[in-house]
Amino acid sequence: MTLRRRLVLSIVALVVAVSAVIGGASLIALFSIQTSAIDKQITSATHRAQRYLQQNQSGQPSIDLSRPSGQAAGTLTAYFVDGQVVIANVLDDYGRPSGIPQASAEALGSVRVDADPETIDLGSDVGRYRLAAVNVGPAVLVVGLPMAPVYDSVWKLFAGVLSVLAAALVAGSVVAAFVVRQSLRPLERVAETASTVARMPLDRSDALDGVRVPDTDPRTEVGRVGSAFNRMLGHIAGAMQARERSEQKVRQFVADASHELRTPLASVRGYAELTRRMGGDLPKDVVYAMSRIESESIRMTSMVEDLLLLARLDEGREIQFAEVDLTGLVLDAVNDAHAASPDHVIEIDVPSSPVVVLGDAARLHQVIVNLVTNARTHTPEGTRITVGIAPADGGVDLTVRDTGQGIDPEFLPKLFERFARADSSRSRTVGSTGLGLAIVDAVVQAHGGSVEVASVPGDTVFTVHLPMDPAAAAAAASASDVSADWSGTPAAVDATH
Ligand SMILES: Nc1ncnc2c1ncn2[C@@H]1O[C@H](COP(=O)(O)OP(=O)(O)OP(=O)(O)O)[C@@H](O)[C@H]1O
Ligand SMILES: [Mg+2]
C-alpha cells in the first residue's frame, strides 16, 4: 500500500472515529437529559395525582382518577388496592381517560414503590413507560409518562449522526486526498530525481550537473530530505570528478611512461642486435644472453606500444577516419598468418567485391591481426581458421572463427580486460601479454562498433560489428554506454567533420 493511500485512510478513519464518538456521546447525553426531564415531570404528575386522590378519597375509587387538572396527554395513572388494579388508564390527546389492556395493567404491579422512576415495557398497545409508584394510604398510586418521545428524538439524532458520519467520510476522503497529495508532492519530486539519477549513465563527471531536487526548505521534513539528497548528489559529482581527474592522470602517466620507455628500449634492442651482428669470438653463453636480451626487448617494445596505444585510445585520440578496404586488410592479415603458421588451415570468406568501411586502416588492421594471431597461437596445429566479412544491420560483421579447443566459459566475461589470459603459465611461455583483445575492444568501440565472442569446444567465433557511420555510432555509444571508459571520443567524432 502506498504511503499516500495509508495516510488518506488513516485521516478518514480518524475523522469517522471522532465523529462516531461525538455522535455516540450526544445520543447518550440526549437520552439521559430527556429521561431525567421525564422523571421530573413524573414527580410533578405524581404530586398532582396524589393531591387529587387525597382530596377525593371517600372510599369511592371509581372516581375519575385520571383527570386531575394539569396532567399531560399520555399520562398513565393506576391505582392499586391490596395489590389489585382498581383503575388503570391513559389520557389521550383530548384529555380523555382510556383504559389499558389487563396484561399491561398487571405489569404495573412490578413498579417499585417509593423508588426512582423506572422504564417498563407495557406491551405493544401501550409501549414503554417511565413509571413511579407511591403509597397513598393503604393503596398504591402509579403514575407514568410514555418514553416514545424520548426514543423518537434519540432516533432522529441517530439518523442525524449517521448523515454526519457519511458526510465526514466523503468530505474527509476528498480533503485528506487533496492535503496528502499536496504534502507529498515534494517527496515525489525527490523520488523522481532519485530515479532519474538511477537511470542515468554516470560515466561523465558532468552527468549530474543541473540534477537537483527543487524542494530544500529546511523548515519541512521533505525539504530537509531534499537538501540532504542534493548534498549527496554534490558529493557524488565531486567524487566522480576526482575519479575522472585521477583516471586522466593515470592515463597520462601510462602514455608518458610508455612513450619514454620506447627510446631506451630501442637502444637496448639496437645494441643487442649490433652485438649479435658483430659476431666474433664471443662465448656461447654471451651470444645466448644477447639473443635473449634482443627477443625480450622486442617483446617489451610491442608491449609498450600496446600500452601506449591503449592509453591514447582511452584519451580518445589515435583514430584517423578514412575509407578503408576491409577485404584488403583481411587478405593481408591472412597471408601473413599463412606465413607465420603454415600448420594451421586458414581460409577467407569475403564478398567478391571489396568491402569498404569508414575507419582507421592501421588500427583495423591491428584488430584483424590480433584476432587471427589469437586463433593461431591459442589453438593446436591443424586448427581450421576462417576469417569472414558479411554485411549486417547498418554495417559489416567481421568474423574470425576457429575450430580449436575453445575458451573456458568462466574466463569469457574477463576476456576483453587488460592483461587477461586464460592460462597464464602457458601464455607467458608463448610470449603473450593479454593486451590483444583489450586493444581489439578499444579500437572497435572507438569506431562505434562492438565485439562479441561465442565459444564452445571446436567452435570459437569472434564477431566484430563495424557501423557504416562510425561517428554517429560512437557518439550514440558514448552517450548511452555506462561502462565505456573512453567516453566522449572527440578525435573520433571530429575526424569525420
Ligand atoms: N581463439 C582463441 N582460442 C582460445 N583461447 C583464446 C582465443 N583468443 C583468445 N584466447 C584466450 O584469451 C586470452 C586473451 O587474449 P589476448 O589476445 O587478449 O591476449 P594474449 O593473446 O594472451 O596476448 P597478446 O597481448 O599477445 O595478444 C588469451 O591468453 C587466450 O587464453
Ligand atoms: Mg592475443
Coordinates of C-alpha atoms and ligand atoms in Angstrom, one line a residue:
M1 CA 0.0 0.0 0.0
T2 CA 1.3 3.4 -0.9
L3 CA 2.2 5.9 1.8
R4 CA -0.4 8.3 0.3
R5 CA -3.2 5.8 0.5
R6 CA -2.2 4.8 4.0
L7 CA -2.3 8.5 5.1
V8 CA -5.6 9.2 3.5
L9 CA -7.2 6.1 5.0
S10 CA -5.8 6.9 8.4
I11 CA -7.1 10.5 8.3
V12 CA -10.5 9.4 7.1
A13 CA -10.7 6.6 9.8
L14 CA -9.7 9.2 12.4
V15 CA -12.4 11.7 11.2
V16 CA -15.0 8.9 11.2
A17 CA -14.0 7.6 14.6
V18 CA -14.1 11.1 16.2
S19 CA -17.4 11.8 14.6
A20 CA -18.8 8.5 15.8
V21 CA -17.5 9.1 19.3
I22 CA -19.0 12.6 19.4
G23 CA -22.3 11.3 17.9
G24 CA -22.5 8.4 20.3
A25 CA -21.8 10.7 23.3
S26 CA -24.5 13.1 22.0
L27 CA -27.0 10.2 21.8
I28 CA -26.3 9.1 25.3
A29 CA -26.4 12.6 26.6
L30 CA -29.7 13.3 24.9
F31 CA -31.2 10.1 26.2
S32 CA -30.2 10.8 29.8
I33 CA -31.3 14.5 29.6
Q34 CA -34.7 13.6 28.3
T35 CA -35.1 10.8 30.7
S36 CA -34.3 12.9 33.7
A37 CA -36.7 15.6 32.3
I38 CA -39.4 13.0 32.1
D39 CA -38.5 11.8 35.6
K40 CA -39.1 15.4 36.8
Q41 CA -42.4 15.5 35.0
I42 CA -43.4 12.2 36.6
T43 CA -42.7 13.6 40.0
S44 CA -44.9 16.6 39.4
A45 CA -47.6 14.4 37.8
T46 CA -47.5 12.1 40.8
H47 CA -47.9 15.1 43.2
R48 CA -50.9 16.3 41.2
A49 CA -52.5 12.9 41.2
Q50 CA -51.7 12.4 44.9
R51 CA -53.3 15.7 45.8
Y52 CA -56.4 14.8 43.8
L53 CA -56.6 11.4 45.4
Q54 CA -56.3 12.9 48.9
Q55 CA -59.0 15.4 48.2
N56 CA -61.3 12.9 46.7
Q57 CA -60.6 9.9 48.9
S58 CA -64.0 8.8 50.1
G59 CA -63.8 5.1 49.8
Q60 CA -65.1 5.5 46.2
P61 CA -62.2 4.5 44.0
S62 CA -64.3 4.6 40.9
I63 CA -63.9 8.4 40.7
D64 CA -62.2 9.6 37.6
L65 CA -58.7 9.5 39.0
S66 CA -57.1 10.1 35.6
R67 CA -58.3 13.5 35.3
P68 CA -56.6 15.6 37.8
S69 CA -56.1 19.0 36.5
G70 CA -53.0 19.8 34.5
Q71 CA -52.0 16.2 33.6
A72 CA -50.4 15.9 30.2
A73 CA -51.7 13.8 27.3
G74 CA -50.2 10.2 27.5
T75 CA -50.0 10.3 31.4
L76 CA -50.7 6.9 32.8
T77 CA -52.4 6.7 36.2
A78 CA -53.1 3.5 38.1
Y79 CA -54.5 2.8 41.5
F80 CA -53.8 -0.5 43.3
V81 CA -55.6 -1.6 46.5
D82 CA -54.3 -4.7 48.1
G83 CA -52.3 -5.5 45.0
Q84 CA -55.4 -5.4 42.8
V85 CA -55.8 -2.9 40.0
V86 CA -58.7 -0.6 40.7
I87 CA -58.1 1.9 38.0
A88 CA -55.6 2.0 35.2
N89 CA -55.9 4.4 32.3
V90 CA -54.1 6.7 30.0
L91 CA -55.0 10.3 29.0
D92 CA -55.5 10.7 25.3
D93 CA -54.7 13.8 23.3
Y94 CA -58.1 15.3 24.3
G95 CA -57.5 14.7 28.0
R96 CA -60.0 11.7 28.0
P97 CA -59.0 8.7 30.0
S98 CA -58.9 5.4 28.2
G99 CA -58.3 2.0 29.8
I100 CA -55.3 -0.1 29.1
P101 CA -55.2 -3.9 28.5
Q102 CA -55.4 -6.1 31.6
A103 CA -51.9 -7.5 31.0
S104 CA -50.4 -4.0 30.8
A105 CA -52.3 -3.0 34.0
E106 CA -51.0 -6.1 35.8
A107 CA -47.4 -5.3 34.7
L108 CA -47.7 -2.0 36.5
G109 CA -47.7 -4.1 39.7
S110 CA -44.0 -4.6 39.4
V111 CA -43.1 -0.9 39.7
R112 CA -41.1 -0.5 42.9
V113 CA -42.9 1.7 45.4
D114 CA -41.2 5.0 46.6
A115 CA -38.2 4.4 44.4
D116 CA -36.7 6.2 41.5
P117 CA -38.8 6.1 38.3
E118 CA -38.1 3.1 36.1
T119 CA -38.8 2.2 32.5
I120 CA -41.1 -0.8 31.9
D121 CA -42.4 -2.2 28.6
L122 CA -46.2 -2.4 28.9
G123 CA -46.8 -4.4 25.7
S124 CA -47.2 -3.4 22.1
D125 CA -50.5 -1.5 22.6
V126 CA -49.2 0.8 25.3
G127 CA -45.5 0.9 24.7
R128 CA -42.6 1.6 27.1
Y129 CA -43.4 3.9 30.0
R130 CA -41.4 5.6 32.7
L131 CA -43.2 4.8 35.9
A132 CA -43.1 5.7 39.6
A133 CA -45.2 4.3 42.4
V134 CA -46.1 5.9 45.8
N135 CA -48.1 4.8 48.7
V136 CA -51.3 6.7 49.2
G137 CA -52.8 5.4 52.5
P138 CA -53.3 1.7 52.1
A139 CA -53.3 2.0 48.3
V140 CA -50.5 2.4 45.8
L141 CA -50.6 5.1 43.1
V142 CA -48.6 4.5 39.9
V143 CA -48.0 7.4 37.6
G144 CA -46.1 7.3 34.3
L145 CA -45.2 9.0 31.1
P146 CA -44.5 7.5 27.7
M147 CA -40.9 7.0 26.6
A148 CA -41.9 7.2 22.9
P149 CA -41.0 10.9 22.5
V150 CA -37.6 10.2 24.1
Y151 CA -36.9 7.3 21.7
D152 CA -38.2 9.4 18.8
S153 CA -35.8 12.2 19.5
V154 CA -32.9 9.8 20.1
W155 CA -33.7 8.0 16.8
K156 CA -33.8 11.4 15.0
L157 CA -30.4 12.3 16.5
F158 CA -29.1 8.9 15.5
A159 CA -30.2 9.5 11.9
G160 CA -28.5 12.9 12.0
V161 CA -25.3 11.4 13.4
L162 CA -25.3 8.8 10.6
S163 CA -25.7 11.5 7.9
V164 CA -22.9 13.5 9.6
L165 CA -20.7 10.3 9.6
A166 CA -21.4 9.8 5.9
A167 CA -20.7 13.4 5.1
A168 CA -17.5 13.2 7.2
L169 CA -16.5 10.1 5.3
V170 CA -16.9 11.8 1.9
A171 CA -15.6 15.2 2.8
G172 CA -12.8 13.7 4.8
S173 CA -11.7 11.5 1.9
V174 CA -11.7 14.4 -0.5
V175 CA -9.9 16.8 1.8
A176 CA -7.5 14.2 3.0
A177 CA -6.6 13.1 -0.5
F178 CA -6.0 16.7 -1.5
V179 CA -3.9 17.6 1.5
V180 CA -1.9 14.4 1.4
R181 CA -1.2 14.8 -2.3
Q182 CA -0.1 18.4 -1.8
S183 CA 2.1 17.5 1.1
L184 CA 3.7 14.5 -0.6
R185 CA 4.3 16.3 -3.9
P186 CA 7.8 17.5 -2.8
L187 CA 8.6 13.9 -1.7
E188 CA 7.5 12.7 -5.2
R189 CA 9.9 15.2 -6.7
V190 CA 12.7 13.8 -4.6
A191 CA 11.7 10.3 -5.8
E192 CA 11.6 11.4 -9.4
T193 CA 15.0 13.0 -9.1
A194 CA 16.4 9.8 -7.4
S195 CA 15.0 7.6 -10.2
T196 CA 16.3 9.9 -12.9
V197 CA 19.8 9.6 -11.3
A198 CA 19.4 5.9 -11.0
R199 CA 18.6 5.7 -14.7
M200 CA 21.5 8.0 -15.7
P201 CA 24.7 6.7 -17.0
L202 CA 27.2 8.1 -14.5
D203 CA 30.1 7.8 -16.8
R204 CA 30.9 11.5 -17.0
S205 CA 31.6 13.8 -14.1
D206 CA 29.2 16.5 -15.5
A207 CA 26.3 13.9 -15.8
L208 CA 24.8 15.2 -12.5
D209 CA 25.0 18.9 -13.4
G210 CA 21.7 20.5 -13.0
V211 CA 20.1 17.4 -11.5
R212 CA 18.9 18.6 -8.1
V213 CA 15.7 18.5 -6.0
P214 CA 13.9 21.8 -6.1
D215 CA 12.4 21.5 -2.5
T216 CA 15.0 22.3 0.0
D217 CA 13.1 24.3 2.6
P218 CA 14.8 23.4 5.9
R219 CA 11.6 24.0 7.9
T220 CA 9.9 21.0 6.3
E221 CA 10.9 17.3 6.7
V222 CA 10.7 16.8 2.9
G223 CA 12.8 19.9 2.4
R224 CA 15.5 18.5 4.7
V225 CA 15.4 15.2 2.8
G226 CA 15.7 17.3 -0.5
S227 CA 18.6 19.3 0.6
A228 CA 20.4 16.2 2.1
F229 CA 19.7 14.5 -1.3
N230 CA 21.2 17.5 -3.1
R231 CA 24.3 17.4 -0.9
M232 CA 24.7 13.7 -1.6
L233 CA 24.4 14.4 -5.4
G234 CA 27.1 17.1 -4.9
H235 CA 29.3 14.6 -3.1
I236 CA 28.8 12.0 -5.9
A237 CA 29.6 14.6 -8.6
G238 CA 32.7 15.7 -6.7
A239 CA 33.8 12.0 -6.3
M240 CA 33.2 11.4 -10.0
Q241 CA 35.2 14.5 -10.9
A242 CA 38.0 13.3 -8.6
R243 CA 37.9 9.9 -10.1
E244 CA 37.9 11.3 -13.7
R245 CA 40.9 13.5 -12.8
S246 CA 42.8 10.6 -11.3
E247 CA 42.0 8.4 -14.2
Q248 CA 43.1 11.1 -16.5
K249 CA 46.4 11.3 -14.6
V250 CA 46.9 7.5 -14.7
R251 CA 46.2 7.5 -18.5
Q252 CA 48.6 10.4 -18.9
F253 CA 51.2 8.6 -16.8
V254 CA 50.9 5.4 -18.7
A255 CA 51.0 7.2 -22.0
D256 CA 54.1 9.2 -20.9
A257 CA 55.8 6.2 -19.4
S258 CA 55.2 4.1 -22.5
H259 CA 56.4 6.9 -24.7
E260 CA 59.5 7.5 -22.7
L261 CA 60.3 3.8 -22.5
R262 CA 60.4 3.5 -26.3
T263 CA 63.7 5.2 -26.7
P264 CA 65.8 3.3 -24.2
L265 CA 64.2 0.1 -25.3
A266 CA 65.1 0.8 -28.9
S267 CA 68.7 1.4 -27.7
V268 CA 68.8 -1.9 -25.8
R269 CA 67.4 -3.7 -28.8
G270 CA 69.8 -1.9 -31.2
Y271 CA 72.9 -2.7 -29.1
A272 CA 71.8 -6.3 -28.7
E273 CA 71.3 -6.6 -32.4
L274 CA 74.6 -4.9 -33.1
T275 CA 76.5 -7.3 -30.8
R276 CA 74.9 -10.2 -32.5
R277 CA 75.8 -8.9 -35.9
M278 CA 79.4 -8.2 -35.0
G279 CA 79.8 -11.9 -34.2
G280 CA 83.4 -12.6 -33.4
D281 CA 84.7 -14.9 -30.7
L282 CA 82.0 -14.3 -28.1
P283 CA 81.4 -17.1 -25.7
K284 CA 78.3 -19.2 -26.5
D285 CA 76.6 -18.1 -23.2
V286 CA 77.1 -14.4 -24.1
V287 CA 75.7 -15.0 -27.6
Y288 CA 72.7 -16.7 -26.0
A289 CA 72.2 -14.0 -23.4
M290 CA 72.4 -11.3 -26.1
S291 CA 69.8 -13.1 -28.2
R292 CA 67.5 -13.3 -25.2
I293 CA 68.0 -9.6 -24.5
E294 CA 67.1 -8.9 -28.1
S295 CA 64.0 -11.0 -28.2
E296 CA 62.8 -9.8 -24.8
S297 CA 63.4 -6.2 -25.8
I298 CA 61.3 -6.9 -28.9
R299 CA 58.5 -8.3 -26.8
M300 CA 58.8 -5.4 -24.3
T301 CA 58.7 -2.9 -27.2
S302 CA 55.5 -4.4 -28.5
M303 CA 54.0 -4.4 -25.0
V304 CA 55.0 -0.7 -24.6
E305 CA 53.5 0.0 -28.0
D306 CA 50.2 -1.7 -26.9
L307 CA 50.1 0.2 -23.7
L308 CA 50.7 3.5 -25.5
L309 CA 48.0 2.7 -28.0
L310 CA 45.5 1.8 -25.2
A311 CA 46.3 5.0 -23.3
R312 CA 45.8 7.1 -26.4
L313 CA 42.6 5.3 -27.3
D314 CA 41.4 5.9 -23.7
E315 CA 42.1 9.6 -24.2
G316 CA 40.0 9.5 -27.4
R317 CA 43.0 10.1 -29.6
E318 CA 44.7 7.9 -32.2
I319 CA 41.8 7.2 -34.6
Q320 CA 42.0 8.7 -38.0
F321 CA 38.9 8.1 -40.1
A322 CA 39.2 7.4 -43.8
E323 CA 37.7 4.9 -46.3
V324 CA 39.3 1.5 -45.6
D325 CA 39.2 -1.5 -47.8
L326 CA 38.4 -4.1 -45.2
T327 CA 38.7 -7.0 -47.7
G328 CA 42.3 -5.9 -48.4
L329 CA 43.1 -5.8 -44.7
V330 CA 41.7 -9.3 -44.2
L331 CA 43.7 -10.7 -47.2
D332 CA 46.9 -9.1 -45.9
A333 CA 46.4 -10.5 -42.4
V334 CA 45.6 -14.0 -43.7
N335 CA 48.6 -14.1 -45.9
D336 CA 50.8 -13.1 -43.0
A337 CA 49.2 -15.7 -40.9
H338 CA 49.8 -18.3 -43.5
A339 CA 53.4 -17.5 -43.5
A340 CA 53.6 -17.4 -39.7
S341 CA 51.6 -20.6 -39.1
P342 CA 51.9 -23.0 -42.0
D343 CA 50.4 -25.8 -39.9
H344 CA 47.0 -24.0 -39.5
V345 CA 44.4 -24.2 -42.2
I346 CA 43.4 -20.5 -42.7
E347 CA 40.5 -19.6 -45.1
I348 CA 38.7 -16.5 -46.0
D349 CA 35.0 -16.0 -46.7
V350 CA 34.5 -12.5 -48.1
P351 CA 32.2 -11.0 -50.7
S352 CA 33.6 -10.9 -54.2
S353 CA 33.6 -7.1 -54.3
P354 CA 35.8 -5.2 -51.8
V355 CA 34.0 -4.1 -48.6
V356 CA 34.8 -0.5 -47.8
V357 CA 34.2 1.0 -44.3
L358 CA 35.0 4.3 -42.7
G359 CA 37.7 3.8 -40.1
D360 CA 41.3 3.9 -39.2
A361 CA 43.2 1.5 -41.5
A362 CA 46.2 0.8 -39.2
R363 CA 44.0 0.2 -36.2
L364 CA 41.5 -2.0 -38.0
H365 CA 44.5 -4.0 -39.4
Q366 CA 45.6 -4.4 -35.8
V367 CA 42.2 -5.7 -34.8
I368 CA 42.2 -8.4 -37.6
V369 CA 45.8 -9.3 -36.8
N370 CA 45.2 -9.6 -33.1
L371 CA 42.1 -11.9 -33.7
V372 CA 43.8 -14.0 -36.3
T373 CA 47.0 -14.3 -34.2
N374 CA 44.9 -15.5 -31.2
A375 CA 43.3 -18.1 -33.4
R376 CA 46.7 -19.2 -34.4
T377 CA 48.6 -19.1 -31.2
H378 CA 46.0 -20.3 -28.7
T379 CA 44.9 -23.3 -30.8
P380 CA 46.7 -26.5 -31.7
E381 CA 48.2 -27.2 -35.1
G382 CA 45.8 -28.3 -37.8
T383 CA 43.1 -26.0 -36.5
R384 CA 40.9 -24.5 -39.2
I385 CA 40.6 -20.7 -39.1
T386 CA 38.1 -18.8 -41.2
V387 CA 38.1 -15.0 -41.5
G388 CA 34.9 -13.7 -43.0
I389 CA 33.2 -10.4 -43.8
A390 CA 29.4 -10.1 -44.2
P391 CA 27.0 -7.1 -44.4
A392 CA 25.0 -6.8 -41.2
D393 CA 22.5 -4.4 -39.7
G394 CA 23.8 -0.9 -40.7
G395 CA 27.4 -2.0 -41.1
V396 CA 29.5 -5.0 -41.6
D397 CA 30.4 -8.0 -39.4
L398 CA 34.0 -9.3 -39.4
T399 CA 34.2 -12.8 -38.0
V400 CA 37.2 -14.8 -37.0
R401 CA 36.3 -18.4 -36.4
D402 CA 38.4 -21.3 -35.3
T403 CA 37.9 -25.0 -34.5
G404 CA 40.3 -25.0 -31.6
Q405 CA 39.6 -26.2 -28.1
G406 CA 37.5 -23.1 -27.2
I407 CA 37.7 -20.7 -24.3
D408 CA 36.8 -21.6 -20.8
P409 CA 33.3 -20.2 -20.1
E410 CA 34.4 -18.9 -16.7
F411 CA 37.1 -16.8 -18.4
L412 CA 34.8 -15.4 -21.1
P413 CA 33.4 -12.4 -19.1
K414 CA 37.0 -11.2 -18.5
L415 CA 38.3 -11.9 -22.0
F416 CA 38.5 -8.3 -23.1
E417 CA 40.0 -7.0 -19.9
R418 CA 43.6 -5.8 -19.9
F419 CA 46.2 -8.4 -19.2
A420 CA 43.6 -11.1 -19.1
R421 CA 44.9 -14.5 -20.1
A422 CA 43.1 -17.8 -19.6
D423 CA 46.2 -20.0 -19.0
S424 CA 48.8 -17.6 -17.6
S425 CA 51.6 -20.1 -17.3
R426 CA 51.3 -21.3 -20.9
S427 CA 50.6 -17.8 -22.2
R428 CA 53.7 -16.4 -20.7
T429 CA 55.8 -19.0 -22.3
V430 CA 54.4 -18.2 -25.8
G431 CA 55.1 -14.6 -25.0
S432 CA 51.5 -13.3 -24.8
T433 CA 50.6 -10.3 -22.6
G434 CA 46.8 -10.3 -22.6
L435 CA 46.5 -6.9 -24.2
G436 CA 45.5 -8.1 -27.7
L437 CA 41.7 -8.4 -27.1
A438 CA 41.7 -5.2 -24.9
I439 CA 43.1 -3.3 -27.9
V440 CA 40.5 -5.0 -30.2
D441 CA 37.8 -3.9 -27.9
A442 CA 39.0 -0.4 -27.5
V443 CA 39.6 0.2 -31.3
V444 CA 36.2 -1.3 -32.2
Q445 CA 34.4 0.9 -29.6
A446 CA 36.3 3.9 -30.8
H447 CA 34.8 3.1 -34.2
G448 CA 31.3 3.0 -32.6
G449 CA 31.2 -0.8 -33.1
S450 CA 31.1 -3.8 -30.8
V451 CA 32.9 -7.1 -30.4
E452 CA 31.4 -10.3 -29.3
V453 CA 32.6 -13.8 -28.7
A454 CA 30.9 -17.2 -28.7
S455 CA 32.9 -20.2 -27.8
V456 CA 32.3 -23.9 -27.4
P457 CA 35.0 -26.6 -27.8
G458 CA 35.6 -26.9 -31.5
D459 CA 34.0 -23.6 -32.5
T460 CA 35.1 -20.2 -31.3
V461 CA 33.8 -17.1 -33.1
F462 CA 34.8 -13.5 -32.6
T463 CA 32.4 -11.1 -34.3
V464 CA 33.3 -7.5 -34.8
H465 CA 30.5 -5.3 -35.8
L466 CA 31.6 -2.1 -37.6
P467 CA 28.9 0.5 -38.3
M468 CA 28.8 2.3 -41.6
D469 CA 28.7 5.7 -39.9
P470 CA 31.2 5.4 -37.1
A471 CA 30.9 9.0 -35.9
A472 CA 27.2 8.8 -35.2
A473 CA 27.5 5.3 -33.7
A474 CA 30.5 6.4 -31.5
A475 CA 28.5 9.4 -30.3
A476 CA 25.5 7.3 -29.5
A477 CA 27.6 4.8 -27.7
S478 CA 29.4 7.4 -25.6
A479 CA 26.0 8.9 -24.6
S480 CA 24.5 5.6 -23.6
D481 CA 27.3 3.2 -22.6
V482 CA 27.9 3.4 -18.9
S483 CA 30.9 1.1 -18.9
A484 CA 32.8 2.8 -21.7
D485 CA 35.9 4.3 -20.2
W486 CA 36.8 6.3 -23.3
S487 CA 33.5 8.1 -23.5
G488 CA 33.4 11.4 -25.3
T489 CA 35.9 10.5 -28.1
P490 CA 36.5 13.9 -29.6
A491 CA 39.1 12.8 -32.1
A492 CA 36.8 10.1 -33.4
V493 CA 33.9 12.5 -33.8
D494 CA 35.9 15.4 -35.1
A495 CA 37.8 13.3 -37.7
T496 CA 34.7 12.9 -39.8
H497 CA 33.8 16.5 -39.9
Ligands
LIG1 N1 40.8 -18.1 -30.4 C1 41.1 -18.4 -29.2 N2 41.1 -19.6 -28.7 C2 41.3 -19.9 -27.4 N3 41.7 -19.0 -26.5 C3 41.7 -17.7 -26.9 C4 41.4 -17.3 -28.2 N4 41.6 -16.0 -28.3 C5 41.9 -15.6 -27.1 N5 42.1 -16.6 -26.2 C6 42.4 -16.5 -24.8 O1 42.2 -15.2 -24.4 C7 43.4 -14.7 -23.8 C8 43.5 -13.2 -24.1 O2 43.8 -13.0 -25.4 P1 44.5 -11.7 -25.8 O3 44.7 -11.6 -27.2 O4 43.9 -10.5 -25.1 O5 45.9 -11.9 -25.1 P2 47.1 -12.8 -25.5 O6 46.8 -13.4 -26.8 O7 47.3 -13.7 -24.4 O8 48.3 -11.8 -25.5 P3 48.6 -10.7 -26.6 O9 48.6 -9.4 -25.9 O10 49.9 -11.0 -27.1 O11 47.5 -10.8 -27.7 C9 44.5 -15.5 -24.3 O12 45.6 -15.5 -23.5 C10 43.9 -16.9 -24.5 O13 43.9 -17.6 -23.4
MG2 MG 46.4 -12.2 -28.4

